[in-house]
Coordinates of C-alpha atoms in Angstrom, one line a residue:
X1 CA 18.2 23.5 71.4
X2 CA 21.8 24.0 70.9
X3 CA 22.8 27.0 68.6
X4 CA 26.4 28.0 67.6
X5 CA 26.7 31.4 65.9
X6 CA 29.6 33.0 64.3
X7 CA 30.1 36.6 63.4
X8 CA 32.6 39.1 62.3
X9 CA 33.6 37.9 59.0
X10 CA 34.1 40.4 56.1
X11 CA 36.6 41.6 53.5
X12 CA 40.0 42.8 54.5
X13 CA 43.1 44.2 52.7
X14 CA 46.3 41.8 53.0
X15 CA 48.1 42.7 56.3
X16 CA 45.1 43.6 58.0
X17 CA 43.3 42.3 61.3
X18 CA 39.9 40.9 61.9
X19 CA 38.2 39.4 65.0
X20 CA 35.7 36.6 64.8
X21 CA 33.2 35.9 67.5
X22 CA 31.4 32.6 68.3
X23 CA 28.5 32.7 70.8
X24 CA 26.8 29.5 71.8
X25 CA 23.1 28.9 73.3
X26 CA 21.7 26.0 75.1
X27 CA 25.3 24.7 76.0
X28 CA 27.2 24.5 79.1
X29 CA 30.0 26.6 77.4
X30 CA 32.5 26.3 80.3
X31 CA 32.5 22.6 80.1
X32 CA 33.5 22.6 76.3
X33 CA 36.5 23.1 74.3
X34 CA 36.0 25.4 71.6
X35 CA 37.5 25.3 68.1
X36 CA 37.9 27.2 64.7
X37 CA 37.9 25.6 61.4
X38 CA 38.7 27.0 58.1
X39 CA 37.4 25.9 54.6
X40 CA 38.7 27.4 51.6
X41 CA 37.1 27.0 48.1
X42 CA 37.7 23.5 46.8
X43 CA 39.5 22.3 49.9
X44 CA 38.6 20.4 52.9
X45 CA 37.5 21.9 56.2
X46 CA 40.6 21.8 58.7
X47 CA 40.9 22.7 62.3
X48 CA 43.0 25.8 62.9
X49 CA 42.7 26.4 66.5
X50 CA 41.4 25.1 69.9
X51 CA 40.9 26.3 73.3
X52 CA 40.5 23.9 76.1
X53 CA 37.4 24.3 78.5
X54 CA 39.3 26.1 81.1
X55 CA 41.3 28.3 78.6
X56 CA 44.5 27.1 79.9
X57 CA 45.7 25.5 76.7
X58 CA 45.4 26.8 73.3
X59 CA 46.5 24.8 70.1
X60 CA 47.0 26.2 66.6
X61 CA 47.6 24.8 63.1
X62 CA 51.0 25.9 61.8
X63 CA 49.3 27.8 59.0
X64 CA 47.9 30.5 61.5
X65 CA 50.4 30.0 64.5
X66 CA 52.0 33.4 65.4
X67 CA 49.2 35.3 63.6
X68 CA 46.0 34.2 65.0
X69 CA 45.0 34.2 68.6
X70 CA 41.9 32.3 70.2
X71 CA 40.3 33.3 73.6
X72 CA 37.1 32.7 75.4
X73 CA 34.8 34.5 77.8
X74 CA 32.6 32.1 79.8
X75 CA 30.6 34.8 81.2
X76 CA 29.2 35.5 77.5
X77 CA 29.6 31.9 76.4
X78 CA 31.6 33.5 73.5
X79 CA 35.1 32.5 71.9
X80 CA 37.0 34.7 69.7
X81 CA 39.6 34.4 66.9
X82 CA 41.9 37.4 66.5
X83 CA 43.3 37.3 63.0
X84 CA 46.4 39.5 62.4
X85 CA 48.7 39.7 59.2
X86 CA 45.9 38.3 57.1
X87 CA 47.0 36.9 53.8
X88 CA 44.9 36.0 50.6
X89 CA 45.4 32.5 51.4
X90 CA 43.4 33.0 54.6
X91 CA 40.2 33.5 52.6
X92 CA 37.8 30.9 53.6
X93 CA 34.6 30.1 55.3
X94 CA 35.3 30.0 59.1
X95 CA 33.4 27.7 61.3
X96 CA 33.0 27.5 65.1
X97 CA 32.6 24.3 66.7
X98 CA 31.9 23.1 70.2
X99 CA 34.1 20.1 71.1
X100 CA 34.5 17.4 73.7
X101 CA 38.3 17.5 73.3
X102 CA 41.1 18.6 70.9
X103 CA 44.3 16.8 70.1
X104 CA 47.5 17.4 68.2
X105 CA 48.2 14.4 65.9
X106 CA 50.7 13.9 63.0
X107 CA 48.0 15.0 60.6
X108 CA 47.2 18.2 62.5
X109 CA 44.7 19.3 64.8
X110 CA 42.1 16.6 65.7
X111 CA 38.8 18.1 67.2
X112 CA 36.0 15.9 68.5
X113 CA 33.1 18.3 67.4
X114 CA 29.8 18.0 69.1
X115 CA 28.0 21.2 67.6
X116 CA 29.0 23.3 64.5
X117 CA 28.0 26.8 63.6
X118 CA 26.8 27.8 60.1
X119 CA 30.3 29.8 59.3
X120 CA 31.1 33.3 58.4
X121 CA 33.1 34.3 55.3
X122 CA 36.5 36.0 55.4
X123 CA 37.9 37.4 52.3
X124 CA 41.4 38.8 52.1
X125 CA 42.2 40.8 49.1
X126 CA 45.8 41.3 48.0

């Protein structure tokens, strides 16, 4: 059985930093692309980052480019999202996803999700 578990969410002041973790169980983690999504209240879920299976390519949405960094540790079946210079508009539920591939399209990041996590809440206060 596959499990995708996020952790690390919380409440931060504007300008602060936070690191999210995503650990998978029951997957061949090293074969999967891994992605982060955010969903703010009343808005659609959107892909904000993706890291390829071998970690060689990282793709970011414009909204987080330069502030967020994704990485992976295959030995721990874990992906990370380092979030810096947090803004109130970053307040959202953050979801991790295991994916077969990620693409950049005119509409943004297109992630072919295979498994979702349950999400972790990030709240940024001004």
